[in-house]
Coordinates of C-alpha atoms in Angstrom, one line a residue:
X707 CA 125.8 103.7 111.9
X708 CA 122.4 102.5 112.8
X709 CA 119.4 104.3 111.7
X710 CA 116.5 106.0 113.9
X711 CA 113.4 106.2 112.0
X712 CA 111.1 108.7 114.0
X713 CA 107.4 108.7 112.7
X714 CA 104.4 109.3 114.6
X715 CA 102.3 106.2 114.9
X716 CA 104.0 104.6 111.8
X717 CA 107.5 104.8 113.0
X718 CA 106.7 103.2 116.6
X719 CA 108.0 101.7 119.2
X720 CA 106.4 97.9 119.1
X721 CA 105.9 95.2 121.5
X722 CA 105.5 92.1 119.7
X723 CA 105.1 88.5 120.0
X724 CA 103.8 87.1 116.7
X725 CA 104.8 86.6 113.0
X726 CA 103.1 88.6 110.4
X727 CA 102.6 86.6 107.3
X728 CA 105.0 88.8 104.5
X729 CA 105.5 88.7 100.8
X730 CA 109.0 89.3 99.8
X731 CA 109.5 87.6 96.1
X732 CA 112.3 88.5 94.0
X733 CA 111.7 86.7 90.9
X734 CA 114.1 83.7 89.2
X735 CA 114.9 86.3 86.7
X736 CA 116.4 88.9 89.4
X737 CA 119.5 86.8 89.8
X738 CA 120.8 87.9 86.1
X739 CA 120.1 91.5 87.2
X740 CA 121.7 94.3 89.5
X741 CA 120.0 94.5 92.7
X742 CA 118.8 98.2 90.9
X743 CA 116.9 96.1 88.0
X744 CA 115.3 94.2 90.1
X745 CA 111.1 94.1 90.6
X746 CA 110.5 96.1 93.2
X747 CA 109.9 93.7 96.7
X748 CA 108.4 94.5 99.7
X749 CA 109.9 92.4 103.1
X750 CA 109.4 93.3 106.9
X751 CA 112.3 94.4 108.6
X752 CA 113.0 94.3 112.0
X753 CA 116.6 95.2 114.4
X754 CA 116.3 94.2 118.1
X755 CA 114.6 91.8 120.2
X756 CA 110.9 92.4 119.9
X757 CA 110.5 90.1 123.5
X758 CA 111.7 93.7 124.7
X759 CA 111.5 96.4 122.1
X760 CA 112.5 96.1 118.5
X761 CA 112.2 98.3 115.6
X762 CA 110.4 97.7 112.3
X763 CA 109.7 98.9 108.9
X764 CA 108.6 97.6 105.5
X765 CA 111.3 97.5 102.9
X766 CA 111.0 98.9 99.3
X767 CA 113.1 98.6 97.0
X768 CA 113.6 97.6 93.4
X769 CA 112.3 98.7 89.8
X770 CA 108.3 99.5 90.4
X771 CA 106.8 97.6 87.9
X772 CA 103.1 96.2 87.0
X773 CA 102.8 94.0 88.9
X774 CA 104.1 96.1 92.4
X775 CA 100.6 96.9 93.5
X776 CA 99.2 93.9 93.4
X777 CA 102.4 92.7 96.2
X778 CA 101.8 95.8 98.4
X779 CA 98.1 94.9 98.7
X780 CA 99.4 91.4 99.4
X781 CA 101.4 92.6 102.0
X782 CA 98.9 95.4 103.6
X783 CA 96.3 92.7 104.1
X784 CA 99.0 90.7 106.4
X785 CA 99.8 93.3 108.6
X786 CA 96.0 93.5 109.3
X787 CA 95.8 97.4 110.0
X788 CA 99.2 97.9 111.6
X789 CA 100.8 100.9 110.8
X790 CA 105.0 100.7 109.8
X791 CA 106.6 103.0 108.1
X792 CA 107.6 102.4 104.2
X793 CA 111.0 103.2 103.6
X794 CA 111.7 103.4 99.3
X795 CA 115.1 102.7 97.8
X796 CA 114.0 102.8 94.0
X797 CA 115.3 104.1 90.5
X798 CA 112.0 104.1 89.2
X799 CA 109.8 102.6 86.6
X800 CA 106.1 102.0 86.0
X801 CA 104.1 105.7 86.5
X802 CA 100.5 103.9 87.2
X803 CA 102.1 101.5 89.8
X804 CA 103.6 104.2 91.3
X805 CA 100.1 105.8 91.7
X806 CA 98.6 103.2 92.9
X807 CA 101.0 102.3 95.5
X808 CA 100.8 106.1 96.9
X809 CA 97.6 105.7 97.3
X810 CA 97.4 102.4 98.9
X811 CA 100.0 104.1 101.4
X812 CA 97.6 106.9 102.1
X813 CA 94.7 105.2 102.9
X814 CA 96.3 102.6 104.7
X815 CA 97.6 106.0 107.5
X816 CA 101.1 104.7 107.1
X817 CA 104.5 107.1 106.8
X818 CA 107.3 107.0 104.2
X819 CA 110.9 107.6 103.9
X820 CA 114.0 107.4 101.6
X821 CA 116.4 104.8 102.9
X822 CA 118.4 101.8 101.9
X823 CA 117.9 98.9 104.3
X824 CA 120.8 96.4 105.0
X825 CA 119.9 92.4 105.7
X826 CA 122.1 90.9 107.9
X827 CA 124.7 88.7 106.6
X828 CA 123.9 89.6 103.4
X829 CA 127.4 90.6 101.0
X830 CA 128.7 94.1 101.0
X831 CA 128.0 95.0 97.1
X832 CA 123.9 93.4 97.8
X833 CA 123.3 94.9 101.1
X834 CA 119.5 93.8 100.7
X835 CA 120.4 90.4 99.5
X836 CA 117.1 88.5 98.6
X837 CA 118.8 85.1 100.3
X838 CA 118.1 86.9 103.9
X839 CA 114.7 88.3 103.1
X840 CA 112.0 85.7 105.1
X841 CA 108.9 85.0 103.5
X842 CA 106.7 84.3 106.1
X843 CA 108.5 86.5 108.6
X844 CA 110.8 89.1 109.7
X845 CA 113.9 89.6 108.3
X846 CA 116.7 91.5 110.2
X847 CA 119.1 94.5 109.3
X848 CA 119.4 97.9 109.6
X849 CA 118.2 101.2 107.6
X850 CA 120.5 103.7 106.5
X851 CA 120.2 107.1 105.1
X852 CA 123.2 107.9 103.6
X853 CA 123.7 107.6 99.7
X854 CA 120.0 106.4 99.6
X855 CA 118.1 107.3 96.3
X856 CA 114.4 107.9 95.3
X857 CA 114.0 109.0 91.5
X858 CA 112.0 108.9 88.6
X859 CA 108.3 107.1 89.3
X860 CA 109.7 106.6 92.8
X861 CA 108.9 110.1 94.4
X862 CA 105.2 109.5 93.5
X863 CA 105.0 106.3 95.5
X864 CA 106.9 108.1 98.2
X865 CA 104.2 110.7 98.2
X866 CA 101.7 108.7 99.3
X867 CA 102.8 109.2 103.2
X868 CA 101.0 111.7 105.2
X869 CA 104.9 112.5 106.5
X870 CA 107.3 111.7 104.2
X871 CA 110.8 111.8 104.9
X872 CA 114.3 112.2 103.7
X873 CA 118.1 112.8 105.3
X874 CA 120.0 115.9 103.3
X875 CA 122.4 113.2 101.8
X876 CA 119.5 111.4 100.3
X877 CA 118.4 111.4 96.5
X878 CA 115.4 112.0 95.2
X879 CA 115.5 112.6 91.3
X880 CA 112.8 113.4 89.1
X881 CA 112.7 114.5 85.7
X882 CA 110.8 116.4 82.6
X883 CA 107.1 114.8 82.0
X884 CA 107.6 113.0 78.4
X885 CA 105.9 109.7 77.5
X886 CA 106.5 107.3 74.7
X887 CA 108.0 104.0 73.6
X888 CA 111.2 103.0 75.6
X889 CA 114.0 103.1 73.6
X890 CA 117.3 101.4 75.9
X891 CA 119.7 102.0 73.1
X892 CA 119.4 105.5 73.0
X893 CA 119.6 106.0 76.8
X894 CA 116.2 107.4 77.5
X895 CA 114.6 106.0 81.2
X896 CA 111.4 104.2 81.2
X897 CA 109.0 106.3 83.1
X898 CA 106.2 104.3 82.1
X899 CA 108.2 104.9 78.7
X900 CA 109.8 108.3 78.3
X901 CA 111.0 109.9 75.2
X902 CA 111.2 113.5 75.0
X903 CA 108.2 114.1 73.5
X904 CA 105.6 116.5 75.8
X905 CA 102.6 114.6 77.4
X906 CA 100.0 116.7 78.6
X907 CA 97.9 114.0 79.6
X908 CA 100.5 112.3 81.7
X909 CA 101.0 116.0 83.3
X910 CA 97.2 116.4 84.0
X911 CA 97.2 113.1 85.5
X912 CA 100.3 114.0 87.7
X913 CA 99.3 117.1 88.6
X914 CA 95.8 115.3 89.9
X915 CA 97.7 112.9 91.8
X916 CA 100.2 115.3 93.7
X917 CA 97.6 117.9 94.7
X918 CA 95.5 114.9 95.8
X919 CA 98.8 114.0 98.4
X920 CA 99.4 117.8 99.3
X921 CA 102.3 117.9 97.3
X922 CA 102.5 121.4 95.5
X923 CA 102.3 120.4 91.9
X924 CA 103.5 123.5 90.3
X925 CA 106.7 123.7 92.2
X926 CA 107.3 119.8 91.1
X927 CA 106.7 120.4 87.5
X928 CA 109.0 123.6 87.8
X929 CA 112.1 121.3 89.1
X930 CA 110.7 118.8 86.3
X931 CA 111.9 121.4 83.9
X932 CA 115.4 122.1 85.2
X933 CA 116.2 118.5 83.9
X934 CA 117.4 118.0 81.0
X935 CA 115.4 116.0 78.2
X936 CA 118.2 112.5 79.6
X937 CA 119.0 113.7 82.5
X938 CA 117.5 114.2 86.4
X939 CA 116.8 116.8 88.7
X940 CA 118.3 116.4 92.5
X941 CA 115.9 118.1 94.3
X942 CA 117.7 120.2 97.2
X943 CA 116.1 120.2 101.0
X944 CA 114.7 123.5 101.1
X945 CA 113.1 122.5 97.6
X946 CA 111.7 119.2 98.7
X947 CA 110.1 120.8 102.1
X948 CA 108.8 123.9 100.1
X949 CA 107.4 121.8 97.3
X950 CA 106.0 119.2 99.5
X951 CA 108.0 116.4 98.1
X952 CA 109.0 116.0 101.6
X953 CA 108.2 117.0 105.3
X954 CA 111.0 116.1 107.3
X955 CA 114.6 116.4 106.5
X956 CA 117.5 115.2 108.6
X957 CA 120.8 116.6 109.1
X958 CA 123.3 115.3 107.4
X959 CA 124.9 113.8 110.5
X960 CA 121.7 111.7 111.0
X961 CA 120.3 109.0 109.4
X962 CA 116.5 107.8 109.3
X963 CA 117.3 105.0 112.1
X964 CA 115.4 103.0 115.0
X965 CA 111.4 103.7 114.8
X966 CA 110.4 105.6 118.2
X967 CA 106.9 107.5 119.0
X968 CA 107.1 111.1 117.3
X969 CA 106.6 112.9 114.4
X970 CA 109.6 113.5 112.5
X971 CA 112.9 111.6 112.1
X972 CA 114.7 112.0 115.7
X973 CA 118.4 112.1 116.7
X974 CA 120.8 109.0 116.9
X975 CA 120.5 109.6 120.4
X976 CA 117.9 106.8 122.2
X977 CA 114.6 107.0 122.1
X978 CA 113.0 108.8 125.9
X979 CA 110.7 106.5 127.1
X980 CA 108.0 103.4 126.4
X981 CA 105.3 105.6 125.1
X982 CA 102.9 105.0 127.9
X983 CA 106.0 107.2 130.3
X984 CA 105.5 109.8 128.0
X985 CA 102.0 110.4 129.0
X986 CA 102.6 110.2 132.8
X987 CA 104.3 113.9 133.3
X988 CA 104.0 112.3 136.7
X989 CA 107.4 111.4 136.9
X990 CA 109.9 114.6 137.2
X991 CA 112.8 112.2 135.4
X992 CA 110.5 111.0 132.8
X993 CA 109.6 114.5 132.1
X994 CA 113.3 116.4 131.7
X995 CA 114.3 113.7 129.4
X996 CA 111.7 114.4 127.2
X997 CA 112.7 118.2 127.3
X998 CA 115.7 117.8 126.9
X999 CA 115.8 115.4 124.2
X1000 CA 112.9 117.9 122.8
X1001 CA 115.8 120.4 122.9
X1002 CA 118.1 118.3 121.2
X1003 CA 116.1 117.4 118.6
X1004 CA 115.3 121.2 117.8
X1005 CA 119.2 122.1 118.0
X1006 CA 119.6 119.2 115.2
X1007 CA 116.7 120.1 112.8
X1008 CA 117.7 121.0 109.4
X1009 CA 115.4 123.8 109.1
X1010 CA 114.1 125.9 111.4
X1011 CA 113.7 129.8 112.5
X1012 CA 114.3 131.0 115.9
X1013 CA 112.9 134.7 117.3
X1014 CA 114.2 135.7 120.8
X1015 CA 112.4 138.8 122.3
X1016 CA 112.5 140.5 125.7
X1017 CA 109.5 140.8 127.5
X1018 CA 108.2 143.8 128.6
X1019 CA 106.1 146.0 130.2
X1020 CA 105.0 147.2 127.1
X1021 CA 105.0 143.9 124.5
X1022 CA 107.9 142.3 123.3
X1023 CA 110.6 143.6 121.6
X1024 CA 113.1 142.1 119.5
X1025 CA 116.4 140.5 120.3
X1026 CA 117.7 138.5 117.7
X1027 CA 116.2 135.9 115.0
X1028 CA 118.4 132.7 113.8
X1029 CA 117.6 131.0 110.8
X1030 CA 119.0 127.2 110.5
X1031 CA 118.5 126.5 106.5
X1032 CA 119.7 123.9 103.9
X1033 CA 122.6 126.2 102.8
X1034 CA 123.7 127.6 106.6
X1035 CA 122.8 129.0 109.6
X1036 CA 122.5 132.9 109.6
X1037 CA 122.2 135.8 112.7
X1038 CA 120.7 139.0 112.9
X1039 CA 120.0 140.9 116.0
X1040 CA 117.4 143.4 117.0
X1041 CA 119.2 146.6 115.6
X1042 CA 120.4 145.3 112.1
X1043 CA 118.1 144.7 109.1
X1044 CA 120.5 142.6 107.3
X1045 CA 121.6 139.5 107.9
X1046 CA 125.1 137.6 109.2
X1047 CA 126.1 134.0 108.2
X1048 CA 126.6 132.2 112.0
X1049 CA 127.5 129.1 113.1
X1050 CA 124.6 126.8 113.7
X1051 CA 123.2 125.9 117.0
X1052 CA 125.0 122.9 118.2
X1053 CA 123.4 120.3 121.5
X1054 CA 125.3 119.0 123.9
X1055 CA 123.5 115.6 124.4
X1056 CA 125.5 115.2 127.8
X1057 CA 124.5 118.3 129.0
X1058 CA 121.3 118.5 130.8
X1059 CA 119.8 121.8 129.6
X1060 CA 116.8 121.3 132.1
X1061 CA 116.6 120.0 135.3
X1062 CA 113.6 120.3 137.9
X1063 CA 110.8 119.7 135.3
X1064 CA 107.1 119.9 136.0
X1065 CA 104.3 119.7 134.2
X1066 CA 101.6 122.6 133.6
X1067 CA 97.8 121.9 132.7
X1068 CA 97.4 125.0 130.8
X1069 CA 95.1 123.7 128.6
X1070 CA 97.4 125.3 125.6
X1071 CA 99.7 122.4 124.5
X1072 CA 102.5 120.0 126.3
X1073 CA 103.7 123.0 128.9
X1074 CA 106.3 122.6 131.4
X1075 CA 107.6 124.4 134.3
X1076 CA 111.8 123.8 134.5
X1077 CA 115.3 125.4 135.9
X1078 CA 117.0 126.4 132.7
X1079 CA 121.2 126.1 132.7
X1080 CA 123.7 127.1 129.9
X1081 CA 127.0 126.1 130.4
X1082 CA 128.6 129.0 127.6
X1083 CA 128.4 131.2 129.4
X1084 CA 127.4 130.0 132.5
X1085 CA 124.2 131.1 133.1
X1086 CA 120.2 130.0 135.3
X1087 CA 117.0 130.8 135.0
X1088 CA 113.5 129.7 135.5
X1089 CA 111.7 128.7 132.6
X1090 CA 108.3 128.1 131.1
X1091 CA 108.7 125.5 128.1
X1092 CA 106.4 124.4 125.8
X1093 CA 106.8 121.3 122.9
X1094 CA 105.2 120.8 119.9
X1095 CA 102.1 118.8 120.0
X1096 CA 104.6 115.2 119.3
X1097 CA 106.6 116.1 122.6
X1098 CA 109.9 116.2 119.7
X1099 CA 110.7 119.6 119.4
X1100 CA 110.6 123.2 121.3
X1101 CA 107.7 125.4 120.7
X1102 CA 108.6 128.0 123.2
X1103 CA 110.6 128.8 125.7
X1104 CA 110.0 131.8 128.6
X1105 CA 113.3 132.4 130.5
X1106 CA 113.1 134.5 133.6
X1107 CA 116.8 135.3 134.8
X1108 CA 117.8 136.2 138.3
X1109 CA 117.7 140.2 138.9
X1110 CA 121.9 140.2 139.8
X1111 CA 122.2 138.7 136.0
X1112 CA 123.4 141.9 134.4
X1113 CA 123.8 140.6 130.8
X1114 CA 120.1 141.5 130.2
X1115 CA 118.3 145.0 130.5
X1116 CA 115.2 143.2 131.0
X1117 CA 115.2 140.3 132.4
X1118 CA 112.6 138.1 130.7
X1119 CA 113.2 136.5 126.7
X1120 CA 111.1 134.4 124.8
X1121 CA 112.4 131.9 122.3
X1122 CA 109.4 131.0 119.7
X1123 CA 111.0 128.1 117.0
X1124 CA 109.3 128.2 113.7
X1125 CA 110.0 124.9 111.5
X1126 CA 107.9 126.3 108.5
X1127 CA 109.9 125.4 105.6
X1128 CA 108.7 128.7 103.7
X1129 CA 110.1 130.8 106.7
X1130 CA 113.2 129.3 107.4
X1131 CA 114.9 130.3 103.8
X1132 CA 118.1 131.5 103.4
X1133 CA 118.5 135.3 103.1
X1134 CA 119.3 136.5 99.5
X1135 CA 122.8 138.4 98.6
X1136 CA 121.6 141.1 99.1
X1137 CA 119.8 140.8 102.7
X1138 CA 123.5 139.8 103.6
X1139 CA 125.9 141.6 105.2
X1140 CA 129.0 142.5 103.3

């Protein structure tokens, strides 16, 4: 399945009719290794025809060692300010480089994500073989989500993106903070050397470096402790959004594919529109795609919160909330104070939700004016819709139903989505229902 990698600004839709100069060196050496052991390598990757549009992103993967900086910085100086998303495949390694490459990443603006690219032609058990990667080019493949890993040293380098991203059947491992001598016979990893001897230094340093990325520090060296002294911690989705570790998730029917304008990893649907349509809300088609791909999008989020009130007279009162969450989807309506496990809220991508779109200068965000359809049950209405600041995903939407529409004592309801991590959390035993 190809991959849709969704960044704002990083993860772009470019126009391009020139080589960037790349770096992409696996080392003599690497041929007597696993494509895991190997020095981590950075190589431009591109799928599609850039005469028309093409999708990029820089491809990191291998053991981070020493030496990995120094090659990143080789490589930012080509691109020459152009902003593509990095996308990690890494077991680990050196703790400094790591650093140091996170930081690179944030001051160079760009975005990061777990994946595991695939070079074309390349043999099935070295999907990334280093044969196909082009030294002075771009090399062509694919990026895939699914079964792609991120652990030791490597969640630090990942860190360094402003959004960072992962799909729900990604990796990312981490594990207690010990230092000392490497020691392969007896098993232990190499985080810059590990043993399982305590470090406060290395913590303190840590701890500097994830507050500095807005990654909450405490939470990480809480899941640091769940490990055991040889073993690593997986961090689950809800943990990696709380924490920080992460700021986008994908469902687990997505995967981190073909780089269009937007925050956020988008569907596997395609992408709307060039992104100089999507400032011209000129153009009533132009428009409804957006919405409803901004519905789509919100319908396939991993985590999100969803309040439906009436409107009335009086203020708002409450319908029903929805909760979409790492471990399930749960209900409650207006009248209950615990809560029901539900089914989550599925898009149909062939289904236009919205038709007769038009644009609002409010002043108060990306607002639109649109007819409003459901097909179960068959239902209308006019509504006022709003999208996050990105155009990807619902804010709000105002649905104003015929007066004959008997299904609803009042005969207004506003939908406000919430994708804070901290409020979309499953409910606990015993806010369920029995």
């Amino acid at each position: 399945m190809k991959i849709r990698l969704g960044f704002l600004m990083s993860f772009c839709l470019i126009i391009i009719g020139f080589f960037l100069p790349l770096v992409a060196t696996v080392p003599a050496a690497a041929n007597a290794q696993t494509p895991e052991e190997w020095p981590m390598n950075f190589a431009l990757v591109r799928n599609g025809n850039c005469k028309e549009i093409c999708i990029q992103w820089i491809s990191a993967e291998g053991k981070i060692t020493a030496d990995t900086p120094q090659r990143f910085k080789k490589l930012l100086r080509s691109l020459k300010g152009r902003k593509l998303p990095v996308v990690f495949q890494s077991r680990g390694g050196d703790v400094d480089a790591a650093l140091s490459v996170g930081r690179m990443i944030r001051a160079a603006g760009l975005e990061t994500a777990v994946g595991r690219t695939q070079l074309n032609d390349c043999p099935m058990l070295v999907p990334r073989c280093a044969q196909k990667i082009v030294r002075d080019g771009w090399s062509e493949g694919e990026v895939r989500a699914g079964g792609a890993y991120c652990f030791s040293a490597c969640p630090l380098a990942l860190a360094g993106g402003k959004v960072r991203a992962a799909a729900a059947n990604a990796y990312i491992g981490i594990h207690q903070i010990t230092n000392g001598p490497n020691r392969p016979a007896t098993g232990r990893r190499n985080l810059d050397a590990i043993s399982t001897k305590a470090d406060p230094a290395l913590k303190r340093m840590l701890s500097i470096y994830l507050d500095e990325m807005s990654v909450n520090s405490e939470d990480v060296f809480a899941m640091m402790g769940l490990a055991t002294p040889e073993g690593l911690y997986y961090v689950q989705s809800a943990e990696a959004l709380k924490s920080g570790v992460v700021t986008k998730i994908f469902s687990d029917a997505d995967e981190p594919g073909y780089v269009v304008r937007g925050t956020g990893f988008k569907t596997s649907t395609p992408p709307l529109v060039d992104s100089d349509s999507l400032l011209d809300f000129r153009r009533p088609d132009d428009m409804c795609r957006i919405i409803n791909q901004a519905y789509v999008n919100t319908r396939k989020t991993a985590i999100y919160r969803e309040t439906v009130n009436f409107v009335e007279p009086d203020g708002l009162r409450l319908l029903a909330e929805g909760l979409v969450t790492a471990s399930g989807a749960f209900e409650r309506w207006g009248s209950q104070s615990k809560w029901a496990r539900a089914t989550a809220p599925y898009a149909v991508e062939a289904y236009a939700r919205f038709t007769s779109c038009t644009y609002v200068d409010s002043g108060k965000g990306p607002h639109f004016r649109a007819y409003w359809h459901n097909q179960h049950p068959s239902q209308t209405a006019n509504a006022d819709v709003w999208l996050s600041p990105d155009l990807q995903r619902l804010s709000k939407v105002l649905r104003h139903f015929p007066n004959d529409d008997i299904r609803y004592p009042s005969k207004t309801l506003l939908a406000t989505m919430d994708y804070d991590a901290t409020r979309a959390v499953a409910p606990s035993d015993e806010d369920l229902a029995q």
